[in-house]
Structure formats: C-alpha cells, structure tokens
Amino acid sequence: MAYTTTAFPDGFLWGASTSAYQVEGAAYEDGKKASQQDIINQNNYRERGFATAEVTSDHYHHFREDVALMAEMGLKTYRFSIAWSRVIPDGTGAVNPAGLKFYHDLIDELIAHGIEPIVTLYHYDLPWALVERYGGWISRQVVDDFEAYARLIITEFRDQVKYWTTINEQSIIVQYWTQKCYIPEEHRDNNQLRYQINHHMNLAHAIACNLVHELVPGGMVGSVIGYSPIYPLTSRAEDVMAAQNAHDLRNGYYLDIYFKGKYTDSAMAYLERHGLAPKIEPGDMELIASGTSDMLGINYYASECAKACPDDGTREMRWNGVNLTGKKGDISGFETHPGFYEMCKNPLLDTNDWDWAIDPIGLEYLLRDIWMRYGKPLMVCENGLGAFDMLEADGSVHDPYRIDYLGRHIAAMKRAMDYGVQMLAYCPWSALDLLSTSNGVKKRYGFIYVDRTDDDPRECRRYRKDSFAWYRDVIARNGAGLTL
Ligand code: BGP
C-alpha cells in the first residue's frame, strides 16, 4: 500500500539550498578576487560551452528579490555558502569590508523575513591566490589559512547563525577532484593526492567544529557529505561484499572521521596496500578526534550500484558514470578498484537526463542507516532533480517531474522519521536556478527559474516554476499528504 505522510514535527526547518560561486556572480566586483571555480569554469566555457562563474544567477545583485521569493514560498531556512575570496580576496591577510557587508546584508535580510540561515564555510571555491601560492588543498599550509578564514566568519556572524556546516562534500571532492579543485596537469595521475587533500580537509573540518563550539554558544556544527547508498548489482555474495567495500571507501571513510574521529579500517587497509593512503602527521588524529560533529548535512541525489571486480583489472578513478551532455546513456566508464569493487549502472532504476538514478527509497535507506550507526541529528542539505526546464511565453514553467521527484523524496524522509530518525531540516537543491558544477546553466534545479543561457546572461529575470507554488503548499501543510 502506498505510504502517505502525516504532518512533520513543529519547528521542522523547510528550506532550500545554494552555494556562493554557483549563484552569486559578481565574481570580480567590490573587491572579490578569483576563486579556483572562476578559473575552472572559464576552462569549462572554453572546452564545453558551459557558462562561466562570472554572472551565474546574479544573486549578488538580486538577493533581496530572492529572499522575498523564498519568504513567499514559506521557507523557514536557507542554506548557502560564503565565498572565501569575497571576504579575504587573497586567501590570507586583508579582509574585504564590502565582501563581509554582502553577507551581513544577506543574513539580516533572511532574519528580517523569519528565515534561519544555515551557513556552509566552504563549497569548492578556494581563493585562486592560494592555488597560485602553494597549490591550494594539496599543501598543508591551507589548513592554517582556512582556520584564520573560519575564525573570521564564525566570529563575525556568531550572534545570528546557529547552524554551521564546514566543508561541502569531501567525498565528492575525492571522486571528482579536477572539477571541484584546480589540479595542475602534472598531478592528475597521482591518486594519492586525492586522499591527501581530503586529509587536509579533515583537519580543517575539525578546526571549524572546535571554533563553533568555542565561539557560538548553543551552536551546532557538522559537515555536509555527498552520499549515495551503494546497492549490490546482484545478491551474489561477491557483489554484496563489493558493495560493502564501495560503501566503506566512498561513504564510511568520511562518516567515521566526522563521528568517530578515525579512518575506516577496511578503506584505510585498501588505500595503504595500494600506496594511496594520506600522510598523517603526529597529532593529526588527536585533532580530528577533538572536532566532534553535532549533526550531519546530507546531499542526496541518487543511489549507486557496485559489483565484484577481479584482482587483475586496471584501477580507474577518473570518471564514474559521468554524463556531460544531458543525452541519456552518453556516459563515461565507471570507477574500478581491482579486487575491491567496480561501480556500475543499476538496471532497475529510472534516471534523469544525465543518467542519475531516481531513487526516493534510497533516501529513507541512507537516513536510517546513518542514524543507526551514529545517532546524531541529520539535515538534508541538498536533494533535487536536474532537468531541461522550459520558460513558456506567458512566464510559466511546468516542471511536474520535479514535483514528483521532490514529493516522493520528502515522503521517504518522513518514513525514516516515523522509524525514529531525527531530522532537523530539508533543503532541496536549489532555491533558484544556478550554475551546475558539471553541466552549465541548462541543467536546472531551482523552484525559481532564472532567465539566462550558457552564452548569454541576459538580465537573469526570475520566474516562479510550478514547483514553487507546490513547495509553498507543502510547507503550508507542514509536509502532510505526500505519497511515496
Ligand atoms: C552537489 C554539489 C552542488 C550541486 C549538486 C548538483 O554535488 O554540492 O554544488 O551542484 O551536486 O550537481 P551538478 O551541479 O553537477 O548537477
């Protein structure tokens, strides 16, 4: 029988999500300097015709209109990130007052509309100056520089921001490192560096957790993980074991750091055996263990699938089922770790145009699994459907596919809550259309349509999609009446 939701608990935070470089634009305005995403996206424009990060949705100039639209939807919270290179343009040293002012104005505006800010300190956009100076996250120096940046931001906003998230999707940064970090050509085959970067991020994450605990009385802090539950391709024991291996290396390896302060034994054994393990210095694990998380943000789009992989294959870490065109089936090969696991397509699930599996039950499954293992409050910080939306002549945008996707995921989340999982918030991706990390602006996620193309930013005029009114009604009913 179909499952239908009853109302969510009072105080549940209905929200939506964005990140700085994907939505703000104004990449070089009012003192901001380049981040690595400005450079990566310039290259994407040249190589693939995707929009640059220069204008994106021009939220920097439209933020009051955007907050008013969020309030009209009834949002109780808004999860966004701060651009390090807007507030400290060179990564270290001089603070840019105009950059800080933008975030003061945004947070004041949110609070004036009764919207609770959830701030992410870092969402892929390291100041370019730090890449030039020492290679960015590859160097351990970045940890000290991140600490100074995090201390500035947390101190500046501690009276207004209760919920803090640290680094967005370390798991995805390791998997798609050239998209999420600027990695010079000569390092791209050195897969150990992926795990070294992640180790530096673990240190930075722990420092940020400690800073929130020190500076924000009553504050809550945690990471945001990009998480896909991994199903075995078949019920053969070898495939089930492969799925467990994939879980340990792609998910557990991050969760265990956040909640247990240690690396997952099996994943670390695999990495050590293959020369991929990070170099850990004395005191690192003590620091990581001291920076405990109060909660976890989860970004969920799709489940994944794995099968057994013979010992004698070739390791493949460059791509994992990536689709850069939006033509179904136009995908790269899959991540392969000989003797451990090989990722593959799940033949039982439908996908969106970019071959991302659509799997609401996967959300219930992962929430219950994480709750059972770690028992800390969770928030969905991203969940959404990328699609080619169409602006009609009368200004309407009909996106029933998104309404269907989100409704079923919300229902799946509620069923996890009925089974005891403590959820703080649901922040689908994205509040408004923005620049995709992998597919330009034509892959849209928002409740609010932003009128622009990859080639032409036009005026970035805003239009309410059908999902806008739908989400407003969901929030007004406090989530009741949705079906899985
Ligand atoms: C997550 C990121 C977001 C976002 C989303 C959708 O991994 O945190 O920044 O963009 O995925 O991915 P994409 O933009 O590649 O479609």
Short mmCIF file of C-alpha atoms and ligand atoms in Angstrom, two decimals:
data_model
loop_
_atom_site.label_atom_id
_atom_site.label_comp_id
_atom_site.label_asym_id
_atom_site.label_seq_id
_atom_site.Cartn_x
_atom_site.Cartn_y
_atom_site.Cartn_z
CA MET A 1 0.00 0.00 0.00
CA ALA A 2 1.22 3.48 -0.80
CA TYR A 3 2.73 5.39 2.11
CA THR A 4 1.30 8.88 2.76
CA THR A 5 2.88 11.41 5.08
CA THR A 6 1.34 12.93 8.18
CA ALA A 7 2.46 16.40 9.31
CA PHE A 8 6.12 16.91 10.21
CA PRO A 9 7.08 17.88 13.79
CA ASP A 10 6.63 21.52 14.77
CA GLY A 11 9.76 23.54 14.17
CA PHE A 12 10.94 21.37 11.29
CA LEU A 13 13.04 23.57 9.03
CA TRP A 14 11.70 23.61 5.48
CA GLY A 15 14.32 25.24 3.32
CA ALA A 16 16.30 25.35 0.11
CA SER A 17 19.96 25.46 -0.76
CA THR A 18 22.56 27.18 -2.99
CA SER A 19 26.31 27.75 -3.00
CA ALA A 20 28.20 31.01 -3.43
CA TYR A 21 30.03 30.56 -6.72
CA GLN A 22 27.07 28.82 -8.34
CA VAL A 23 24.56 31.58 -7.64
CA GLU A 24 26.17 34.91 -6.73
CA GLY A 25 28.01 36.07 -9.85
CA ALA A 26 29.81 39.40 -9.28
CA ALA A 27 32.96 37.32 -9.48
CA TYR A 28 35.27 40.32 -9.64
CA GLU A 29 33.12 43.03 -8.07
CA ASP A 30 33.54 45.08 -4.91
CA GLY A 31 36.97 43.69 -4.17
CA LYS A 32 36.30 39.99 -4.74
CA LYS A 33 39.12 38.16 -6.46
CA ALA A 34 39.09 34.87 -8.35
CA SER A 35 38.43 31.55 -6.68
CA GLN A 36 39.56 28.28 -8.23
CA GLN A 37 35.98 27.89 -9.51
CA ASP A 38 36.29 31.08 -11.55
CA ILE A 39 39.27 29.53 -13.31
CA ILE A 40 37.82 26.01 -13.63
CA ASN A 41 34.60 27.42 -15.10
CA GLN A 42 36.46 29.66 -17.55
CA ASN A 43 38.08 26.48 -18.83
CA ASN A 44 34.70 24.70 -18.93
CA TYR A 45 33.35 27.54 -21.05
CA ARG A 46 36.23 27.27 -23.49
CA GLU A 47 36.18 23.48 -23.66
CA ARG A 48 32.48 22.68 -23.41
CA GLY A 49 30.50 25.88 -23.79
CA PHE A 50 29.21 25.84 -20.20
CA ALA A 51 28.63 29.26 -18.62
CA THR A 52 31.47 30.79 -16.62
CA ALA A 53 31.06 31.67 -12.93
CA GLU A 54 31.16 35.39 -13.69
CA VAL A 55 27.43 36.15 -13.53
CA THR A 56 25.71 32.82 -12.77
CA SER A 57 22.27 33.85 -11.34
CA ASP A 58 23.44 37.33 -10.35
CA HIS A 59 22.17 36.71 -6.81
CA TYR A 60 24.71 39.28 -5.59
CA HIS A 61 22.54 41.98 -7.14
CA HIS A 62 19.18 40.22 -6.79
CA PHE A 63 19.46 38.87 -3.26
CA ARG A 64 16.66 40.99 -1.77
CA GLU A 65 14.28 39.88 -4.51
CA ASP A 66 15.43 36.28 -3.99
CA VAL A 67 14.88 36.39 -0.23
CA ALA A 68 11.41 37.88 -0.78
CA LEU A 69 10.61 34.96 -3.10
CA MET A 70 11.93 32.49 -0.54
CA ALA A 71 9.70 34.09 2.08
CA GLU A 72 6.75 33.86 -0.31
CA MET A 73 7.39 30.11 -0.56
CA GLY A 74 7.31 29.98 3.22
CA LEU A 75 10.92 28.87 3.69
CA LYS A 76 11.96 28.55 7.33
CA THR A 77 15.63 28.19 6.48
CA TYR A 78 18.11 28.86 3.69
CA ARG A 79 21.37 27.01 3.32
CA PHE A 80 24.08 28.91 1.43
CA SER A 81 27.85 29.24 1.43
CA ILE A 82 30.28 32.08 1.92
CA ALA A 83 32.86 32.80 -0.77
CA TRP A 84 36.24 32.92 0.94
CA SER A 85 37.66 35.02 -1.93
CA ARG A 86 34.93 37.63 -1.43
CA VAL A 87 35.81 38.23 2.22
CA ILE A 88 39.59 37.58 2.06
CA PRO A 89 40.37 38.10 -1.62
CA ASP A 90 43.96 36.85 -1.42
CA GLY A 91 43.07 33.91 0.80
CA THR A 92 45.09 35.32 3.70
CA GLY A 93 45.64 38.78 5.10
CA ALA A 94 43.46 41.79 4.30
CA VAL A 95 39.73 41.44 4.85
CA ASN A 96 37.42 42.96 2.22
CA PRO A 97 34.78 45.03 4.08
CA ALA A 98 32.46 45.07 1.06
CA GLY A 99 32.54 41.28 0.96
CA LEU A 100 31.65 40.97 4.64
CA LYS A 101 28.92 43.57 4.16
CA PHE A 102 27.26 41.47 1.45
CA TYR A 103 26.88 38.54 3.84
CA HIS A 104 25.72 40.85 6.65
CA ASP A 105 23.07 42.27 4.35
CA LEU A 106 22.00 38.80 3.22
CA ILE A 107 21.78 37.38 6.73
CA ASP A 108 19.96 40.47 8.03
CA GLU A 109 17.50 40.18 5.15
CA LEU A 110 16.90 36.49 5.86
CA ILE A 111 16.33 37.08 9.54
CA ALA A 112 14.00 40.01 8.82
CA HIS A 113 11.90 37.54 6.79
CA GLY A 114 11.95 34.90 9.54
CA ILE A 115 14.36 32.63 7.62
CA GLU A 116 17.02 30.84 9.65
CA PRO A 117 20.45 30.91 7.93
CA ILE A 118 22.43 27.67 7.61
CA VAL A 119 25.94 28.68 6.62
CA THR A 120 28.45 26.50 4.78
CA LEU A 121 32.01 27.73 5.20
CA TYR A 122 33.45 26.15 2.08
CA HIS A 123 31.78 24.97 -1.13
CA TYR A 124 34.55 24.20 -3.66
CA ASP A 125 35.70 27.82 -4.14
CA LEU A 126 39.20 28.15 -2.71
CA PRO A 127 40.77 31.57 -3.36
CA TRP A 128 42.84 31.30 -6.54
CA ALA A 129 45.69 33.16 -4.82
CA LEU A 130 46.22 30.10 -2.60
CA VAL A 131 46.36 27.80 -5.61
CA GLU A 132 49.00 30.05 -7.16
CA ARG A 133 50.93 30.39 -3.92
CA TYR A 134 51.18 26.75 -2.86
CA GLY A 135 48.86 24.54 -4.92
CA GLY A 136 45.74 25.00 -2.76
CA TRP A 137 44.44 21.99 -0.86
CA ILE A 138 47.43 19.91 -1.96
CA SER A 139 49.53 21.81 0.57
CA ARG A 140 49.11 21.51 4.34
CA GLN A 141 49.52 25.27 4.60
CA VAL A 142 45.90 25.60 3.57
CA VAL A 143 44.77 24.28 6.96
CA ASP A 144 46.19 27.29 8.82
CA ASP A 145 44.77 29.69 6.26
CA PHE A 146 41.35 28.04 6.49
CA GLU A 147 41.48 28.37 10.27
CA ALA A 148 42.00 32.14 10.02
CA TYR A 149 39.17 32.44 7.50
CA ALA A 150 36.79 30.26 9.54
CA ARG A 151 37.57 32.17 12.73
CA LEU A 152 36.78 35.46 10.99
CA ILE A 153 33.44 34.26 9.64
CA ILE A 154 32.26 32.42 12.73
CA THR A 155 33.18 35.38 14.96
CA GLU A 156 31.52 37.85 12.61
CA PHE A 157 28.19 36.01 12.41
CA ARG A 158 28.00 34.07 15.67
CA ASP A 159 25.14 36.15 17.05
CA GLN A 160 22.90 35.44 14.07
CA VAL A 161 23.89 31.99 12.84
CA LYS A 162 23.21 28.89 14.91
CA TYR A 163 23.71 26.16 12.27
CA TRP A 164 27.16 25.83 10.70
CA THR A 165 28.35 23.37 8.12
CA THR A 166 32.03 23.09 7.37
CA ILE A 167 33.18 21.69 4.01
CA ASN A 168 30.78 20.65 1.30
CA GLU A 169 31.07 17.07 0.04
CA GLN A 170 34.61 15.90 0.75
CA SER A 171 33.55 12.51 -0.62
CA ILE A 172 32.64 14.07 -3.97
CA ILE A 173 35.79 16.21 -4.00
CA VAL A 174 37.85 12.99 -3.79
CA GLN A 175 35.83 11.36 -6.57
CA TYR A 176 35.71 14.33 -8.99
CA TRP A 177 38.75 16.23 -7.84
CA THR A 178 39.55 18.10 -11.05
CA GLN A 179 36.02 19.50 -11.16
CA LYS A 180 35.91 20.55 -7.50
CA CYS A 181 39.57 21.64 -7.08
CA TYR A 182 42.05 23.09 -9.51
CA ILE A 183 44.55 20.26 -10.00
CA PRO A 184 47.54 21.10 -12.21
CA GLU A 185 48.00 18.73 -15.16
CA GLU A 186 51.18 17.18 -13.75
CA HIS A 187 49.36 15.90 -10.62
CA ARG A 188 46.28 14.45 -12.27
CA ASP A 189 47.52 10.84 -12.30
CA ASN A 190 48.65 10.96 -8.69
CA ASN A 191 45.61 9.48 -6.97
CA GLN A 192 47.26 9.54 -3.54
CA LEU A 193 46.86 13.31 -3.63
CA ARG A 194 43.08 12.93 -3.63
CA TYR A 195 43.31 11.37 -0.19
CA GLN A 196 45.97 13.84 0.94
CA ILE A 197 43.68 16.75 0.06
CA ASN A 198 40.89 15.03 1.94
CA HIS A 199 43.13 14.61 4.98
CA HIS A 200 43.86 18.33 4.96
CA MET A 201 40.12 18.94 4.73
CA ASN A 202 39.55 16.65 7.72
CA LEU A 203 41.93 18.81 9.73
CA ALA A 204 40.20 21.98 8.55
CA HIS A 205 36.78 20.47 9.33
CA ALA A 206 37.82 19.55 12.89
CA ILE A 207 39.22 23.03 13.46
CA ALA A 208 35.95 24.59 12.28
CA CYS A 209 33.93 22.31 14.59
CA ASN A 210 36.11 23.34 17.52
CA LEU A 211 35.74 27.02 16.60
CA VAL A 212 31.94 26.79 16.55
CA HIS A 213 31.99 25.06 19.93
CA GLU A 214 34.30 27.76 21.29
CA LEU A 215 32.63 30.81 19.75
CA VAL A 216 28.92 30.04 19.30
CA PRO A 217 27.09 29.15 22.49
CA GLY A 218 24.20 26.85 21.57
CA GLY A 219 25.54 26.49 18.01
CA MET A 220 25.51 23.25 16.06
CA VAL A 221 28.13 22.20 13.55
CA GLY A 222 28.81 19.34 11.18
CA SER A 223 30.00 18.51 7.73
CA VAL A 224 27.92 18.08 4.59
CA ILE A 225 28.52 14.75 2.92
CA GLY A 226 27.68 13.88 -0.68
CA TYR A 227 26.18 10.47 -0.08
CA SER A 228 24.91 7.68 -2.28
CA PRO A 229 23.93 4.37 -0.74
CA ILE A 230 25.53 1.60 -2.77
CA TYR A 231 23.50 -1.44 -3.73
CA PRO A 232 24.98 -4.75 -4.90
CA LEU A 233 24.25 -5.45 -8.55
CA THR A 234 23.03 -8.94 -7.61
CA SER A 235 22.51 -10.95 -4.42
CA ARG A 236 25.70 -12.94 -5.15
CA ALA A 237 27.87 -12.79 -2.02
CA GLU A 238 30.78 -11.39 -4.10
CA ASP A 239 28.65 -8.45 -5.24
CA VAL A 240 27.31 -7.82 -1.74
CA MET A 241 30.89 -7.72 -0.46
CA ALA A 242 31.89 -5.37 -3.29
CA ALA A 243 29.02 -3.01 -2.36
CA GLN A 244 30.25 -3.05 1.25
CA ASN A 245 33.79 -2.25 0.06
CA ALA A 246 32.47 0.62 -2.05
CA HIS A 247 30.44 1.90 0.91
CA ASP A 248 33.50 1.79 3.16
CA LEU A 249 35.72 3.73 0.75
CA ARG A 250 33.13 6.19 -0.61
CA ASN A 251 30.92 6.83 2.44
CA GLY A 252 32.19 5.25 5.67
CA TYR A 253 35.67 6.76 5.20
CA TYR A 254 34.13 10.23 5.74
CA LEU A 255 31.38 9.43 8.24
CA ASP A 256 33.79 7.65 10.59
CA ILE A 257 36.02 10.73 10.64
CA TYR A 258 33.12 13.04 11.47
CA PHE A 259 31.59 10.90 14.18
CA LYS A 260 34.29 8.53 15.45
CA GLY A 261 37.37 10.65 14.72
CA LYS A 262 39.07 7.77 12.89
CA TYR A 263 39.56 6.39 9.41
CA THR A 264 37.54 3.30 8.46
CA ASP A 265 39.84 0.27 8.91
CA SER A 266 38.93 -1.57 5.70
CA ALA A 267 39.17 1.52 3.48
CA MET A 268 42.49 2.53 5.05
CA ALA A 269 43.87 -1.01 4.61
CA TYR A 270 42.94 -0.85 0.91
CA LEU A 271 44.49 2.60 0.47
CA GLU A 272 47.70 1.59 2.27
CA ARG A 273 48.05 -1.58 0.23
CA HIS A 274 47.92 0.47 -2.98
CA GLY A 275 50.04 3.45 -1.97
CA LEU A 276 47.03 5.77 -1.85
CA ALA A 277 46.85 6.49 1.89
CA PRO A 278 47.34 10.06 3.11
CA LYS A 279 50.43 11.04 5.04
CA ILE A 280 49.30 11.60 8.61
CA GLU A 281 51.47 13.67 10.94
CA PRO A 282 51.76 13.28 14.71
CA GLY A 283 48.83 14.99 16.41
CA ASP A 284 46.56 14.90 13.35
CA MET A 285 44.29 12.13 14.57
CA GLU A 286 44.02 13.75 18.01
CA LEU A 287 42.93 17.00 16.37
CA ILE A 288 40.41 15.17 14.20
CA ALA A 289 39.02 13.28 17.20
CA SER A 290 38.66 16.53 19.16
CA GLY A 291 36.50 18.19 16.48
CA THR A 292 33.31 16.31 17.08
CA SER A 293 30.19 16.92 14.99
CA ASP A 294 26.80 17.75 16.48
CA MET A 295 24.94 16.88 13.32
CA LEU A 296 25.44 15.96 9.67
CA GLY A 297 24.24 17.54 6.45
CA ILE A 298 23.46 15.07 3.69
CA ASN A 299 23.36 15.75 -0.04
CA TYR A 300 21.42 13.02 -1.78
CA TYR A 301 20.57 12.87 -5.45
CA ALA A 302 20.88 9.24 -6.49
CA SER A 303 21.79 5.79 -5.25
CA GLU A 304 24.63 3.86 -6.88
CA CYS A 305 25.46 0.27 -7.62
CA ALA A 306 28.59 -1.90 -7.40
CA LYS A 307 29.72 -5.35 -8.40
CA ALA A 308 32.67 -7.61 -7.76
CA CYS A 309 35.86 -6.78 -9.64
CA PRO A 310 38.63 -9.29 -10.40
CA ASP A 311 42.08 -8.71 -8.90
CA ASP A 312 43.84 -8.31 -12.21
CA GLY A 313 41.99 -5.32 -13.72
CA THR A 314 43.20 -1.71 -14.03
CA ARG A 315 42.31 0.90 -11.45
CA GLU A 316 40.07 3.63 -12.92
CA MET A 317 39.39 6.71 -10.82
CA ARG A 318 38.98 9.47 -13.40
CA TRP A 319 35.31 9.08 -14.10
CA ASN A 320 32.28 7.34 -12.66
CA GLY A 321 29.28 7.24 -14.96
CA VAL A 322 29.62 10.95 -15.81
CA ASN A 323 27.33 12.44 -18.43
CA LEU A 324 28.35 15.87 -19.75
CA THR A 325 25.67 16.32 -22.40
CA GLY A 326 22.28 15.51 -20.86
CA LYS A 327 21.67 12.87 -23.54
CA LYS A 328 20.63 9.74 -21.69
CA GLY A 329 23.22 6.98 -21.99
CA ASP A 330 26.07 9.34 -23.01
CA ILE A 331 28.20 8.32 -20.03
CA SER A 332 31.84 7.69 -19.23
CA GLY A 333 33.15 4.45 -17.77
CA PHE A 334 32.85 3.60 -14.09
CA GLU A 335 35.20 3.78 -11.11
CA THR A 336 37.04 0.50 -10.72
CA HIS A 337 39.21 -0.80 -7.88
CA PRO A 338 40.50 -4.26 -8.83
CA GLY A 339 39.93 -6.82 -6.09
CA PHE A 340 37.73 -4.38 -4.15
CA TYR A 341 34.77 -3.16 -6.25
CA GLU A 342 33.62 -1.82 -9.59
CA MET A 343 30.81 0.74 -9.84
CA CYS A 344 28.10 0.05 -12.43
CA LYS A 345 24.67 1.12 -13.61
CA ASN A 346 21.65 -0.10 -11.65
CA PRO A 347 19.42 -1.68 -14.31
CA LEU A 348 16.32 -1.45 -12.09
CA LEU A 349 16.09 2.33 -11.66
CA ASP A 350 14.96 5.12 -13.97
CA THR A 351 17.31 8.06 -14.39
CA ASN A 352 17.19 11.75 -15.20
CA ASP A 353 18.66 13.02 -18.49
CA TRP A 354 22.16 12.93 -17.01
CA ASP A 355 21.84 9.25 -16.01
CA TRP A 356 21.45 9.93 -12.29
CA ALA A 357 19.27 7.18 -10.82
CA ILE A 358 15.95 8.34 -9.35
CA ASP A 359 15.50 6.50 -6.09
CA PRO A 360 13.45 8.03 -3.24
CA ILE A 361 13.64 4.86 -1.13
CA GLY A 362 17.43 5.29 -1.25
CA LEU A 363 16.94 8.40 0.90
CA GLU A 364 14.97 6.53 3.56
CA TYR A 365 17.56 3.76 3.47
CA LEU A 366 20.56 6.03 3.95
CA LEU A 367 18.94 8.17 6.66
CA ARG A 368 18.03 5.10 8.70
CA ASP A 369 21.45 3.57 8.14
CA ILE A 370 23.36 6.70 9.21
CA TRP A 371 21.06 7.24 12.19
CA MET A 372 21.52 3.65 13.31
CA ARG A 373 25.30 3.87 13.04
CA TYR A 374 25.92 7.32 14.52
CA GLY A 375 22.70 8.53 16.23
CA LYS A 376 23.18 12.28 15.53
CA PRO A 377 20.59 14.71 14.13
CA LEU A 378 20.60 14.94 10.35
CA MET A 379 19.60 17.55 7.81
CA VAL A 380 19.12 17.15 4.09
CA CYS A 381 21.27 19.95 2.71
CA GLU A 382 20.73 19.04 -0.96
CA ASN A 383 18.28 16.87 -2.89
CA GLY A 384 16.88 17.68 -6.29
CA LEU A 385 16.33 16.91 -9.93
CA GLY A 386 18.41 18.45 -12.69
CA ALA A 387 16.28 18.98 -15.80
CA PHE A 388 15.95 20.98 -19.02
CA ASP A 389 13.14 23.33 -17.94
CA MET A 390 11.23 25.40 -20.45
CA LEU A 391 10.11 29.01 -19.95
CA GLU A 392 6.74 29.46 -21.68
CA ALA A 393 5.69 32.66 -23.43
CA ASP A 394 3.38 33.56 -20.52
CA GLY A 395 6.21 33.28 -17.98
CA SER A 396 5.17 29.90 -16.59
CA VAL A 397 7.46 26.90 -16.20
CA HIS A 398 5.83 23.49 -15.94
CA ASP A 399 8.04 21.05 -14.03
CA PRO A 400 5.82 18.15 -12.91
CA TYR A 401 8.85 15.82 -12.99
CA ARG A 402 10.48 17.91 -10.23
CA ILE A 403 7.31 17.96 -8.14
CA ASP A 404 7.10 14.19 -8.44
CA TYR A 405 10.78 13.73 -7.53
CA LEU A 406 10.74 16.05 -4.52
CA GLY A 407 7.38 14.85 -3.21
CA ARG A 408 8.48 11.24 -3.17
CA HIS A 409 11.81 12.09 -1.54
CA ILE A 410 10.10 14.13 1.17
CA ALA A 411 7.77 11.19 1.81
CA ALA A 412 10.74 8.82 2.03
CA MET A 413 12.41 11.14 4.53
CA LYS A 414 9.24 11.26 6.62
CA ARG A 415 9.02 7.50 6.69
CA ALA A 416 12.60 7.41 8.02
CA MET A 417 11.45 9.88 10.71
CA ASP A 418 8.48 7.65 11.56
CA TYR A 419 11.08 4.95 12.24
CA GLY A 420 12.93 7.20 14.67
CA VAL A 421 15.45 9.21 12.62
CA GLN A 422 15.90 12.75 13.95
CA MET A 423 15.75 15.25 11.09
CA LEU A 424 16.32 18.97 11.55
CA ALA A 425 15.82 20.34 8.06
CA TYR A 426 15.11 19.65 4.41
CA CYS A 427 16.89 21.96 1.98
CA PRO A 428 16.40 20.84 -1.61
CA TRP A 429 18.78 21.91 -4.33
CA SER A 430 18.20 24.55 -5.34
CA ALA A 431 16.31 27.64 -4.21
CA LEU A 432 16.76 29.14 -7.67
CA ASP A 433 18.39 28.03 -10.91
CA LEU A 434 22.15 28.31 -10.83
CA LEU A 435 25.38 27.13 -12.44
CA SER A 436 25.70 23.35 -12.29
CA THR A 437 29.07 22.01 -11.16
CA SER A 438 29.23 19.78 -14.20
CA ASN A 439 26.77 20.90 -16.87
CA GLY A 440 26.47 24.67 -17.22
CA VAL A 441 23.19 26.50 -16.60
CA LYS A 442 20.94 24.45 -18.86
CA LYS A 443 20.73 21.74 -16.21
CA ARG A 444 18.29 23.43 -13.85
CA TYR A 445 17.28 22.56 -10.29
CA GLY A 446 15.51 25.63 -8.88
CA PHE A 447 11.99 26.48 -7.73
CA ILE A 448 12.69 29.86 -9.32
CA TYR A 449 13.61 29.98 -13.00
CA VAL A 450 16.46 32.34 -13.87
CA ASP A 451 16.23 33.53 -17.46
CA ARG A 452 19.67 33.14 -18.97
CA THR A 453 21.60 30.74 -21.19
CA ASP A 454 25.13 29.41 -21.09
CA ASP A 455 26.22 32.02 -23.63
CA ASP A 456 24.12 34.95 -22.57
CA PRO A 457 23.40 36.04 -19.00
CA ARG A 458 20.58 38.33 -20.24
CA GLU A 459 19.01 40.07 -17.23
CA CYS A 460 18.63 36.95 -15.10
CA ARG A 461 14.97 37.73 -14.62
CA ARG A 462 13.18 35.48 -12.09
CA TYR A 463 10.03 33.40 -12.78
CA ARG A 464 8.13 31.10 -10.44
CA LYS A 465 8.01 27.50 -11.65
CA ASP A 466 5.03 25.25 -10.91
CA SER A 467 7.19 23.59 -8.24
CA PHE A 468 7.37 26.98 -6.46
CA ALA A 469 3.63 27.00 -5.70
CA TRP A 470 3.70 23.28 -4.98
CA TYR A 471 6.51 23.64 -2.40
CA ARG A 472 4.74 26.62 -0.82
CA ASP A 473 1.69 24.38 -0.29
CA VAL A 474 3.79 21.51 1.06
CA ILE A 475 5.30 23.87 3.63
CA ALA A 476 1.89 25.35 4.48
CA ARG A 477 0.61 21.78 5.21
CA ASN A 478 3.79 21.07 7.17
CA GLY A 479 4.55 18.20 4.81
CA ALA A 480 1.30 16.26 5.25
CA GLY A 481 -0.31 14.33 2.40
CA LEU A 482 2.67 13.35 0.23
CA THR A 483 2.93 9.90 -1.21
CA LEU A 484 5.99 7.74 -1.75
C1 BGP B 1 26.40 18.56 -5.38
C2 BGP B 1 27.00 19.91 -5.09
C3 BGP B 1 26.27 21.07 -5.64
C4 BGP B 1 25.44 20.81 -6.86
C5 BGP B 1 24.85 19.44 -6.98
C6 BGP B 1 24.31 19.06 -8.34
O1 BGP B 1 27.43 17.65 -5.54
O2 BGP B 1 27.17 20.11 -3.72
O3 BGP B 1 27.16 22.14 -5.68
O4 BGP B 1 25.74 21.49 -7.96
O5 BGP B 1 25.71 18.44 -6.57
O6 BGP B 1 25.35 18.68 -9.18
P1 BGP B 1 25.51 19.26 -10.62
O7 BGP B 1 25.57 20.72 -10.48
O8 BGP B 1 26.81 18.72 -11.12
O9 BGP B 1 24.35 18.78 -11.39
#
